[in-house]
Coordinates of C-alpha atoms in Angstrom, one line a residue:
M131 CA 0.0 0.0 0.0
A132 CA 1.4 3.4 -0.9
A133 CA 2.8 5.6 1.9
T134 CA 0.7 8.4 3.3
P135 CA 1.7 11.7 1.7
R136 CA 4.1 13.8 3.7
K137 CA 2.9 16.9 5.6
N138 CA 4.5 20.3 6.2
K139 CA 7.7 19.9 4.3
T140 CA 8.0 23.6 4.3
A141 CA 8.3 23.6 8.0
R142 CA 12.0 22.5 7.9
R143 CA 13.9 25.0 9.9
I144 CA 17.6 25.8 10.0
L145 CA 18.9 28.9 11.7
A146 CA 21.9 30.9 10.7
A147 CA 24.7 29.9 13.0
G148 CA 27.2 32.7 12.5
A149 CA 28.6 35.3 10.2
G150 CA 29.8 32.6 7.7
L151 CA 26.2 31.4 7.1
V152 CA 23.5 33.0 5.0
T153 CA 20.6 34.6 6.8
V154 CA 17.7 32.8 8.3
G155 CA 15.3 34.0 5.6
A156 CA 17.6 32.7 2.8
L157 CA 17.6 29.2 4.3
V158 CA 14.1 28.7 5.5
A159 CA 10.8 28.3 3.7
A160 CA 7.6 29.8 5.1
M161 CA 6.6 28.3 8.4
P162 CA 3.2 26.6 8.7
S163 CA 0.5 28.6 10.5
A164 CA -0.4 25.9 12.9
G165 CA 1.9 24.4 15.5
A166 CA 5.4 25.3 16.7
A167 CA 8.5 24.4 14.8
G168 CA 9.4 20.8 15.6
D169 CA 5.9 19.9 16.7
R170 CA 4.9 18.7 13.2
S171 CA 2.8 15.5 12.9
G172 CA 4.2 13.0 10.5
G173 CA 1.8 11.1 8.4
G174 CA 3.5 7.8 8.9
H175 CA 3.1 4.8 6.6
G176 CA -0.3 3.3 6.0
H177 CA 0.8 -0.2 5.3
G178 CA -1.9 -2.8 5.5
H179 CA -5.5 -2.5 6.9
D180 CA -5.8 0.1 9.7
K181 CA -5.8 -1.8 13.0
G182 CA -5.1 -1.0 16.6
Q183 CA -8.2 0.8 17.8
G184 CA -8.0 -1.0 21.2
R185 CA -6.2 0.3 24.3
L186 CA -2.9 -1.2 23.4
V187 CA -1.3 -0.6 19.9
D188 CA 1.9 -2.2 18.7
V189 CA 3.9 0.5 16.9
Q190 CA 6.7 -0.8 14.6
L191 CA 9.9 1.2 14.8
L192 CA 12.3 0.4 11.9
S193 CA 15.7 2.1 12.3
F194 CA 19.2 2.2 10.9
N195 CA 22.3 4.4 11.1
D196 CA 25.6 5.4 9.5
L197 CA 24.5 4.8 5.9
H198 CA 27.2 7.1 4.6
G199 CA 25.8 7.3 1.1
N200 CA 26.3 3.6 0.4
L201 CA 23.7 3.3 -2.3
E202 CA 25.4 0.5 -4.2
P203 CA 26.1 -2.8 -2.3
P204 CA 29.3 -2.3 -0.3
T205 CA 32.2 -4.5 -1.1
G206 CA 34.9 -6.5 0.8
S207 CA 34.8 -6.2 4.6
S208 CA 32.3 -3.3 4.3
G209 CA 29.7 -5.8 2.9
R210 CA 30.2 -8.5 5.5
L211 CA 28.7 -9.3 8.9
T212 CA 29.6 -11.8 11.6
H213 CA 26.9 -14.2 12.8
L214 CA 27.2 -15.9 16.2
N215 CA 26.2 -19.6 16.1
E216 CA 24.4 -21.3 19.0
D217 CA 27.5 -23.3 19.9
G218 CA 29.5 -20.1 20.3
T219 CA 31.4 -20.3 17.0
T220 CA 31.0 -17.6 14.4
R221 CA 30.6 -17.5 10.6
T222 CA 30.9 -14.7 8.1
I223 CA 27.9 -13.6 6.1
E224 CA 29.1 -12.3 2.7
G225 CA 27.3 -9.9 0.4
V226 CA 25.0 -7.8 2.6
G227 CA 23.7 -4.2 2.2
G228 CA 22.9 -1.9 -0.7
V229 CA 20.0 0.5 -0.7
E230 CA 18.1 -1.5 -3.4
Y231 CA 17.9 -4.4 -0.9
L232 CA 17.4 -2.2 2.2
A233 CA 14.4 -0.7 0.5
T234 CA 12.9 -4.2 -0.2
H235 CA 13.5 -5.4 3.3
L236 CA 12.0 -2.4 4.9
R237 CA 8.9 -2.5 2.6
Q238 CA 8.4 -6.1 3.4
A239 CA 8.8 -5.5 7.1
R240 CA 6.2 -2.8 7.1
Q241 CA 3.5 -5.1 5.6
G242 CA 0.8 -5.8 8.1
H243 CA 1.9 -3.0 10.4
P244 CA -0.4 0.0 10.0
Y245 CA 1.6 1.8 12.7
S246 CA 5.1 1.8 11.3
I247 CA 7.8 4.5 11.7
T248 CA 11.2 4.5 10.0
A249 CA 13.9 6.5 11.8
A250 CA 17.7 6.9 11.6
A251 CA 20.5 8.0 14.0
G252 CA 22.7 10.1 11.8
D253 CA 25.6 9.9 9.3
M254 CA 23.2 9.3 6.4
I255 CA 25.5 11.3 4.3
G256 CA 29.2 12.2 4.3
A257 CA 32.2 10.0 3.6
S258 CA 30.1 8.6 0.8
P259 CA 31.2 6.6 -2.2
L260 CA 31.6 8.5 -5.5
V261 CA 28.1 7.8 -6.9
S262 CA 26.7 10.0 -4.1
G263 CA 29.7 12.0 -2.9
L264 CA 30.5 13.4 -6.4
F265 CA 27.1 15.0 -6.3
H266 CA 27.3 16.3 -2.8
D267 CA 25.1 13.5 -1.5
E268 CA 22.0 14.6 -3.4
P269 CA 21.5 11.0 -4.6
T270 CA 21.4 9.7 -1.0
I271 CA 18.8 12.3 0.1
E272 CA 16.7 11.3 -2.9
A273 CA 17.1 7.6 -2.0
L274 CA 16.1 8.3 1.6
N275 CA 13.0 10.1 0.4
R276 CA 12.0 7.1 -1.6
L277 CA 12.8 4.9 1.3
D278 CA 10.1 6.7 3.3
L279 CA 12.4 7.8 6.1
D280 CA 10.3 9.6 8.7
V281 CA 13.0 11.3 10.7
T282 CA 16.7 11.3 11.5
S283 CA 19.1 12.9 13.9
V284 CA 22.2 14.6 12.4
G285 CA 25.6 12.9 12.8
N286 CA 29.0 14.4 12.7
H287 CA 29.3 13.6 9.0
E288 CA 26.3 15.7 8.2
F289 CA 28.7 18.6 8.9
D290 CA 31.4 17.5 6.6
E291 CA 30.6 20.3 4.1
G292 CA 29.5 22.7 6.8
A293 CA 26.2 23.9 8.2
R294 CA 25.3 25.8 5.1
E295 CA 25.4 22.7 2.9
L296 CA 23.4 20.8 5.6
A297 CA 20.8 23.5 5.2
R298 CA 20.7 22.7 1.4
M299 CA 20.3 19.0 2.2
Q300 CA 17.2 19.8 4.2
N301 CA 15.6 22.6 2.2
G302 CA 16.8 21.8 -1.4
G303 CA 18.2 24.0 -4.1
C304 CA 21.1 23.5 -6.5
H305 CA 24.7 23.5 -5.3
P306 CA 26.0 27.0 -4.8
T307 CA 29.1 26.6 -7.0
E308 CA 28.4 23.5 -9.2
G309 CA 24.8 24.3 -9.9
C310 CA 22.2 21.7 -10.8
F311 CA 23.6 18.3 -11.7
E312 CA 20.7 17.2 -14.0
K313 CA 19.4 19.4 -16.7
G314 CA 15.9 20.7 -15.9
K315 CA 15.9 19.2 -12.3
R316 CA 16.2 21.1 -9.1
F317 CA 17.2 19.3 -5.9
R318 CA 14.2 19.4 -3.6
G319 CA 15.9 18.4 -0.4
A320 CA 14.8 16.0 2.3
D321 CA 11.2 15.1 2.8
F322 CA 12.1 14.1 6.4
P323 CA 13.3 16.4 9.2
Y324 CA 16.9 16.4 10.3
L325 CA 16.9 16.8 14.1
A326 CA 19.8 18.5 16.0
A327 CA 18.6 19.4 19.5
N328 CA 22.1 19.9 20.9
V329 CA 23.6 21.9 18.0
T330 CA 22.9 25.6 18.8
N331 CA 24.0 29.1 17.8
E332 CA 26.7 30.2 20.2
K333 CA 25.3 33.7 20.5
S334 CA 21.5 33.1 20.5
G335 CA 21.4 29.6 22.0
K336 CA 18.8 28.6 19.4
P337 CA 18.9 25.2 17.8
L338 CA 20.4 25.0 14.3
L339 CA 17.6 22.5 13.3
D340 CA 14.4 21.4 14.8
P341 CA 15.1 19.7 18.2
Y342 CA 12.2 17.2 18.0
F343 CA 9.5 15.7 15.8
V344 CA 6.1 14.3 16.7
W345 CA 4.8 11.4 14.7
E346 CA 1.1 10.9 14.9
R347 CA -1.4 8.4 13.5
N348 CA -5.0 7.9 14.7
G349 CA -4.3 9.5 18.0
V350 CA -1.0 7.6 18.6
R351 CA 1.7 10.2 19.2
I352 CA 5.4 9.4 19.6
G353 CA 8.0 12.1 20.0
F354 CA 11.6 11.9 18.6
I355 CA 14.5 13.9 20.0
G356 CA 17.6 14.0 17.8
V357 CA 21.2 14.8 19.0
T358 CA 24.7 14.2 17.7
L359 CA 27.7 13.4 19.9
E360 CA 28.9 16.3 22.0
G361 CA 32.4 15.8 20.5
T362 CA 31.4 16.5 16.9
A363 CA 33.5 19.7 16.9
D364 CA 36.6 17.6 17.5
I365 CA 36.1 15.4 14.5
V366 CA 34.9 17.7 11.7
S367 CA 36.5 20.6 10.0
A368 CA 36.3 23.7 12.2
E369 CA 35.6 26.1 9.2
G370 CA 32.2 24.6 8.5
I371 CA 30.8 24.8 12.0
K372 CA 31.9 28.3 13.0
G373 CA 29.4 29.9 15.4
L374 CA 28.0 26.5 16.5
K375 CA 28.0 24.9 19.9
F376 CA 27.5 21.1 20.4
G377 CA 25.9 20.5 23.8
D378 CA 25.8 17.6 26.3
E379 CA 23.7 14.8 25.0
V380 CA 22.0 13.8 28.2
E381 CA 21.2 17.4 29.3
T382 CA 19.7 18.1 25.9
I383 CA 17.6 14.9 25.6
N384 CA 16.3 15.4 29.2
K385 CA 15.4 19.1 28.4
Y386 CA 13.3 18.2 25.4
A387 CA 11.8 15.2 27.0
K388 CA 10.2 17.7 29.5
V389 CA 9.1 19.9 26.6
L390 CA 7.4 17.0 24.9
E391 CA 5.8 15.9 28.2
R392 CA 4.3 19.4 28.6
K393 CA 2.9 19.1 25.1
G394 CA 1.2 15.9 26.1
V395 CA 3.6 13.6 24.3
K396 CA 4.6 10.9 26.7
S397 CA 6.0 8.3 24.3
I398 CA 9.5 9.4 23.4
V399 CA 12.4 7.9 21.4
A400 CA 15.9 9.5 21.4
L401 CA 17.8 9.4 18.1
L402 CA 21.4 9.7 19.2
H403 CA 24.5 9.7 17.1
E404 CA 26.8 8.2 19.7
G405 CA 27.2 4.6 20.5
G406 CA 28.8 1.7 22.2
L407 CA 31.1 -1.3 21.8
P408 CA 29.6 -4.7 22.4
A409 CA 31.9 -7.5 23.6
S410 CA 31.3 -9.4 20.4
G411 CA 31.4 -8.1 16.8
A412 CA 28.6 -10.5 15.8
Y413 CA 25.4 -8.6 14.9
N414 CA 23.2 -11.1 16.8
Y415 CA 25.3 -11.2 20.0
D416 CA 23.2 -11.0 23.2
C417 CA 24.7 -8.0 24.9
D418 CA 22.5 -8.6 27.9
S419 CA 24.3 -11.8 28.7
P420 CA 25.9 -11.8 32.2
G421 CA 29.4 -12.5 33.0
P422 CA 32.9 -10.9 33.0
G423 CA 33.9 -9.5 29.6
N424 CA 30.3 -9.6 28.3
G425 CA 27.8 -6.8 27.6
I426 CA 28.5 -3.4 26.1
S427 CA 30.9 -0.6 26.9
G428 CA 31.6 2.8 25.5
P429 CA 30.0 6.3 25.8
I430 CA 26.4 5.0 25.3
V431 CA 26.4 3.2 28.6
D432 CA 26.8 6.3 30.8
I433 CA 24.5 8.3 28.5
A434 CA 21.7 5.7 28.7
K435 CA 22.0 5.4 32.4
N436 CA 21.4 9.1 32.8
V437 CA 18.8 9.9 30.1
S438 CA 15.4 10.6 31.7
P439 CA 13.1 7.6 32.3
Q440 CA 10.6 9.6 30.2
V441 CA 12.5 8.4 27.2
D442 CA 11.3 4.9 26.2
A443 CA 14.1 3.8 23.7
L444 CA 17.4 5.0 22.3
V445 CA 18.4 4.5 18.7
T446 CA 22.1 5.1 18.4
G447 CA 25.0 5.1 15.9
H448 CA 28.5 6.4 15.3
T449 CA 30.5 3.4 16.4
H450 CA 29.3 1.3 13.4
Q451 CA 28.6 -1.6 15.8
A452 CA 25.5 -3.8 15.9
Y453 CA 23.6 -4.3 19.1
A454 CA 20.1 -4.5 20.6
C455 CA 20.7 -4.2 24.4
T456 CA 18.9 -3.2 27.5
I457 CA 20.6 -0.6 29.7
P458 CA 18.9 0.5 33.0
D459 CA 17.5 4.0 33.1
P460 CA 18.1 6.3 36.1
A461 CA 15.1 4.6 37.8
G462 CA 16.8 1.2 37.4
K463 CA 14.3 -0.1 34.8
P464 CA 15.6 -1.8 31.6
R465 CA 15.4 0.3 28.4
T466 CA 16.2 -0.8 24.9
V467 CA 19.3 0.7 23.2
T468 CA 20.0 -0.3 19.6
S469 CA 22.4 0.2 16.7
A470 CA 22.3 -1.3 13.2
A471 CA 26.1 -1.4 12.3
S472 CA 26.6 0.7 9.2
F473 CA 26.4 1.0 5.4
G474 CA 22.8 -0.3 5.3
R475 CA 23.9 -3.9 6.2
L476 CA 21.3 -4.2 9.0
Y477 CA 18.0 -2.6 10.1
T478 CA 16.5 -2.8 13.6
D479 CA 12.9 -3.8 14.2
T480 CA 11.6 -2.6 17.5
T481 CA 8.1 -3.1 18.8
L482 CA 6.8 -0.2 21.0
T483 CA 3.5 -1.1 22.7
Y484 CA 1.5 2.1 23.0
D485 CA -1.1 2.5 25.7
R486 CA -3.9 4.8 24.5
R487 CA -5.1 5.5 28.1
T488 CA -1.7 6.6 29.5
K489 CA -0.4 7.8 26.1
D490 CA 2.9 6.1 27.0
I491 CA 4.9 3.1 26.0
V492 CA 4.5 -0.1 28.0
R493 CA 8.3 -0.6 28.6
T494 CA 8.1 -4.2 29.6
A495 CA 6.7 -5.1 26.2
V496 CA 9.5 -3.4 24.2
A497 CA 11.3 -5.9 21.9
S498 CA 14.2 -5.2 19.5
A499 CA 16.1 -7.3 17.0
N500 CA 18.6 -6.6 14.2
H501 CA 17.9 -8.0 10.8
V502 CA 20.4 -8.7 8.0
V503 CA 19.9 -6.8 4.7
T504 CA 20.5 -9.9 2.5
R505 CA 20.7 -9.7 -1.2
D506 CA 18.6 -12.7 -1.9
V507 CA 15.5 -10.6 -2.2
K508 CA 14.3 -8.8 -5.3
P509 CA 16.0 -5.4 -5.5
A510 CA 13.7 -2.4 -5.4
G511 CA 13.3 -1.2 -9.0
D512 CA 12.9 2.5 -8.1
M513 CA 16.2 2.4 -6.2
T514 CA 18.0 0.5 -9.1
R515 CA 16.8 3.2 -11.5
L516 CA 18.0 5.9 -9.2
I517 CA 21.4 4.4 -8.8
D518 CA 21.7 3.8 -12.6
R519 CA 20.8 7.4 -13.3
W520 CA 23.5 8.8 -11.1
K521 CA 26.0 6.2 -12.1
T522 CA 25.6 7.3 -15.7
L523 CA 26.4 10.8 -14.8
A524 CA 29.4 9.8 -12.8
A525 CA 30.7 7.2 -15.2
P526 CA 33.2 9.3 -17.2
I527 CA 35.1 10.1 -13.9
A528 CA 34.3 6.9 -11.9
N529 CA 35.3 4.3 -14.4
R530 CA 38.8 5.6 -15.2
P531 CA 41.5 3.0 -14.1
V532 CA 44.1 4.3 -11.7
G533 CA 46.0 1.2 -10.7
H534 CA 46.1 -2.6 -10.2
I535 CA 46.1 -4.8 -7.1
A536 CA 47.1 -8.4 -6.6
A537 CA 44.4 -9.2 -4.0
D538 CA 41.9 -7.6 -1.7
I539 CA 43.6 -4.8 0.4
E540 CA 41.5 -4.8 3.5
N541 CA 40.6 -2.1 6.0
P542 CA 39.4 -4.4 8.9
A543 CA 37.6 -2.5 11.7
D544 CA 39.0 -4.8 14.4
A545 CA 42.7 -4.4 13.5
Y546 CA 44.9 -1.6 14.9
E547 CA 47.1 -1.7 11.8
K548 CA 45.4 -2.1 8.5
P549 CA 47.0 -3.1 5.2
L550 CA 45.2 -0.3 3.4
G551 CA 46.3 2.1 6.1
D552 CA 49.9 1.2 5.4
L553 CA 49.4 1.8 1.6
I554 CA 47.8 5.2 2.1
A555 CA 50.5 6.4 4.6
D556 CA 53.2 5.3 2.1
A557 CA 51.5 7.2 -0.7
Q558 CA 51.4 10.3 1.5
L559 CA 55.1 10.0 2.5
E560 CA 56.3 9.4 -1.1
D561 CA 54.5 12.5 -2.4
M562 CA 55.7 14.8 0.4
A563 CA 59.2 13.4 0.9
P564 CA 60.9 15.6 -1.8
A565 CA 62.5 18.7 -0.3
D566 CA 60.4 21.0 -2.5
K567 CA 57.2 19.2 -1.4
G568 CA 57.7 19.3 2.3
G569 CA 60.6 17.0 3.1
A570 CA 58.5 14.6 5.1
Q571 CA 60.3 11.7 6.9
L572 CA 57.1 9.9 7.9
A573 CA 53.4 10.0 7.5
L574 CA 50.4 9.6 9.8
M575 CA 46.9 8.8 8.6
N576 CA 43.7 8.8 10.8
P577 CA 41.9 5.5 10.6
G578 CA 38.4 7.2 10.3
G579 CA 39.5 8.7 7.0
I580 CA 39.7 5.3 5.4
R581 CA 36.2 4.4 4.5
A582 CA 36.3 1.2 2.5
P583 CA 38.6 -1.6 1.4
L584 CA 40.1 -2.1 -2.1
S585 CA 38.5 -5.2 -3.6
H586 CA 40.2 -7.3 -6.2
K587 CA 36.9 -8.4 -7.8
A588 CA 35.7 -6.0 -10.5
S589 CA 32.8 -3.7 -9.6
G590 CA 32.0 -3.2 -13.3
A591 CA 33.5 -3.9 -16.6
E592 CA 37.0 -2.8 -15.7
G593 CA 38.2 -6.4 -14.9
D594 CA 39.4 -8.0 -11.7
G595 CA 42.4 -6.3 -10.0
V596 CA 41.8 -3.0 -11.7
V597 CA 41.3 0.0 -9.3
T598 CA 39.0 2.7 -10.7
Y599 CA 38.9 6.3 -9.7
G600 CA 35.5 5.6 -8.2
E601 CA 36.9 2.9 -6.0
A602 CA 39.8 5.0 -4.9
Y603 CA 37.3 7.8 -4.1
T604 CA 35.2 5.4 -2.0
V605 CA 38.3 4.7 0.1
Q606 CA 39.2 8.4 0.6
P607 CA 36.1 10.5 -0.1
F608 CA 37.0 13.6 2.0
T609 CA 39.8 14.9 -0.4
N610 CA 41.6 16.4 2.5
M611 CA 44.5 18.6 1.7
M612 CA 47.8 17.2 2.9
T613 CA 50.3 19.0 5.0
A614 CA 54.0 18.6 6.0
V615 CA 54.8 20.0 9.5
D616 CA 57.5 20.1 12.1
L617 CA 57.1 18.0 15.2
T618 CA 59.6 17.2 18.0
G619 CA 60.3 13.7 18.9
A620 CA 58.5 14.3 22.2
Q621 CA 55.4 15.5 20.4
L622 CA 55.5 12.4 18.2
V623 CA 55.5 10.2 21.2
T624 CA 52.7 12.2 22.8
T625 CA 50.7 11.8 19.5
L626 CA 51.1 8.0 19.8
Q627 CA 50.0 8.2 23.5
Q628 CA 46.9 10.2 22.6
Q629 CA 45.8 7.3 20.4
V630 CA 45.0 5.3 23.5
S631 CA 44.4 7.8 26.3
G632 CA 42.1 10.7 27.1
P633 CA 39.1 10.8 24.8
N634 CA 40.5 7.8 22.9
Q635 CA 41.2 5.6 25.8
A636 CA 37.8 3.7 25.6
A637 CA 37.9 3.4 21.8
P638 CA 41.5 3.8 20.6
K639 CA 42.1 5.6 17.3
I640 CA 45.3 4.0 16.0
L641 CA 47.0 6.1 13.4
Q642 CA 48.2 4.3 10.3
V643 CA 52.0 4.9 9.8
S644 CA 54.3 4.9 6.8
K645 CA 57.2 2.5 6.2
G646 CA 60.2 2.8 8.5
F647 CA 58.1 4.1 11.4
T648 CA 57.7 1.3 14.1
Y649 CA 56.7 0.9 17.7
T650 CA 55.0 -1.4 20.2
L651 CA 51.5 -1.1 21.7
D652 CA 51.0 -3.0 25.0
M653 CA 47.3 -3.2 25.4
T654 CA 47.6 -5.1 28.7
K655 CA 48.3 -1.7 30.2
T656 CA 46.1 1.4 30.4
G657 CA 46.1 4.9 29.0
A658 CA 49.4 6.5 27.7
D659 CA 51.4 3.6 29.2
R660 CA 50.1 1.4 26.4
V661 CA 52.8 3.0 24.1
V662 CA 56.2 1.4 24.8
V663 CA 58.2 4.7 24.4
S664 CA 61.6 2.9 24.0
S665 CA 60.2 1.0 21.0
V666 CA 59.4 4.1 18.9
R667 CA 61.8 4.2 15.9
L668 CA 62.2 5.8 12.6
N669 CA 64.2 3.7 10.1
G670 CA 65.6 1.7 13.0
E671 CA 66.8 4.7 15.0
P672 CA 65.2 5.5 18.3
I673 CA 63.1 8.7 18.2
D674 CA 65.0 11.6 19.8
P675 CA 62.6 13.7 22.0
A676 CA 64.6 16.9 21.3
K677 CA 65.0 16.4 17.6
T678 CA 62.6 17.9 15.0
Y679 CA 61.0 15.6 12.4
R680 CA 59.0 16.5 9.3
V681 CA 55.7 14.7 9.3
A682 CA 53.0 14.4 6.6
M683 CA 49.4 14.3 7.6
N684 CA 46.1 15.7 6.4
E685 CA 44.7 19.0 7.5
F686 CA 42.1 17.3 9.7
L687 CA 44.9 15.8 11.8
S688 CA 47.2 18.9 11.8
G689 CA 44.2 20.8 13.1
G690 CA 44.0 18.5 16.2
G691 CA 41.1 16.3 14.9
D692 CA 40.2 13.0 16.6
G693 CA 41.5 14.1 20.0
F694 CA 45.2 14.6 18.8
T695 CA 45.5 18.0 20.4
V696 CA 49.3 17.9 20.4
L697 CA 49.3 18.0 16.6
K698 CA 48.0 21.6 16.7
E699 CA 51.4 22.6 18.2
H700 CA 53.1 21.9 14.9
K701 CA 55.4 24.4 13.1
N702 CA 56.4 25.3 9.6
K703 CA 53.3 23.9 7.8
L704 CA 53.5 23.4 4.0
V705 CA 50.2 22.5 2.2
G706 CA 50.4 19.9 -0.6
A707 CA 48.0 18.1 -2.9
S708 CA 44.9 16.2 -1.7
D709 CA 45.1 12.8 0.0
L710 CA 43.0 11.3 -2.9
D711 CA 45.4 12.7 -5.5
M712 CA 48.4 11.3 -3.7
F713 CA 46.6 7.9 -3.3
T714 CA 45.8 7.6 -7.0
A715 CA 49.2 8.9 -8.1
Y716 CA 50.9 6.2 -5.9
L717 CA 48.7 3.5 -7.4
A718 CA 49.5 4.6 -10.9
A719 CA 53.3 4.8 -10.2
H720 CA 53.6 1.4 -8.4
S721 CA 51.3 -1.0 -10.3
S722 CA 50.4 -2.2 -13.7
A723 CA 48.4 -5.1 -15.2
S724 CA 51.5 -7.3 -15.3
A725 CA 52.8 -6.2 -11.9
P726 CA 49.9 -5.4 -9.6
L727 CA 50.5 -3.9 -6.2
P728 CA 50.9 -6.6 -3.5
V729 CA 49.1 -6.5 -0.2
P730 CA 51.1 -4.6 2.5
A731 CA 52.3 -6.8 5.4
A732 CA 50.9 -4.6 8.1
D733 CA 54.0 -5.2 10.3
R734 CA 54.8 -1.7 11.6
I735 CA 52.9 -1.7 14.9
T736 CA 53.6 -4.6 17.3
V737 CA 50.6 -5.2 19.5
I738 CA 50.7 -7.0 22.9
K739 CA 47.3 -8.2 24.0

């Protein structure tokens, strides 16, 4: 059955955040005459015969997170999941994800559920493969509209191109410099509201986007509060978020839970772009299982334990992990907390039982489970046509060969040192080593900037082992400018220690390093002590704390991103080409059809566990 038409699209609201942004009037369409901003009733999806007129109504909440513009089926490790067998062993599920299949699975899941909501927890766009990223993620917003997404929070990657571009994603309009990508078509923006309750104008304190959204169907009302992680400013480019403040997640959710309560909305879901780390990487792991070493850790645990009991469920993201857990609220009552991994490989199906008399969710009846987006279903034809349309536009750029590889070069999420990370760091070092290009002696690459593996199997007609520009772009979609800077040996050691201490202690961010730079990580210790200082060497020589070294890194890192505050203390910065240009140039220079590039050994960081 067709989805109910959307209401009040013109109510999308983004406020100017600072002098660098256009005025409110230039960003915002006319407000509707009825209701405050954010208090818009969503039509929902009218799937199946209308039921649920009794006191208790089962509301289906379908959710996902961290799609990152992955419209086409992701490849290599990005297209896999781990399944936990009953006997405790695991198996790998190959070939999952892809928006054509996600659409089919969601549409099938909605059948027979007249009360069905689809929500997301941020990073729908940003760090996207070329078929979306080349067009500033207009294809992904279009796909999400067709997917009947009702609401999402923003994530940190929604700010990759700044608040002004996020406004365009919401409100529509052609790109300010590149114009309209399709002749005679104007980008219409998102049919669903982006929520960012904790992103405010530093001067006025007003939210950048609507803080909440109320979904309503036949008297059933459920409020959604959307927030991104408080640390967003530390992991995005500072230029694009000037004038914005990212507030505490718990304080913000609790504030708007009270607002919704005052409006008579007692059933509340928080969409939170922050997450946790389950003890197992298997998507079906029972993170409520007791025992030492079990369960879930990470920022979401403390957040969930402090978010008001008024909130009935938390849909989370950011860590790209899969879980459907219960974490006690401040009153000690269990509350569901979910995440559906990333790249459209999973979706979560949560049943919220709504009591018409109390207007609240019966928490004891809440049930959640993650479901695999398999590719054994018929792909959604409208999504296939959408992808093909954009691929045709991208083809002249995307299909150009840039190199050859001998086998898959992986980017495993659970490995501190990654073969692909070594390759990228080597490419950056080689480009910036010449004296006139920076004189770099080593290179450091942030792991979050590597978005996908390089797969040996052909993605199109290029042939196995051929790396196309589109595939290279998918690996490094940010096109960060590279820099060469002066750091002392002491600052280098501090950089390594900041990988595993401070904000990175719970979830280490291990920098990928170029050839010749070696050291040992002792993960049996805690904090900065995990770095064995005496082991840090460059080309076999111990690092001298007082000596100055030339280090290549992207501008995100040299600006102190990802918690590497010591890197902001650099001197004598020289700006080079983009990381993507260096990567493709290295592939071209070091590989051919007859001599493809071998898989790096990933033997630069010794890890003691």
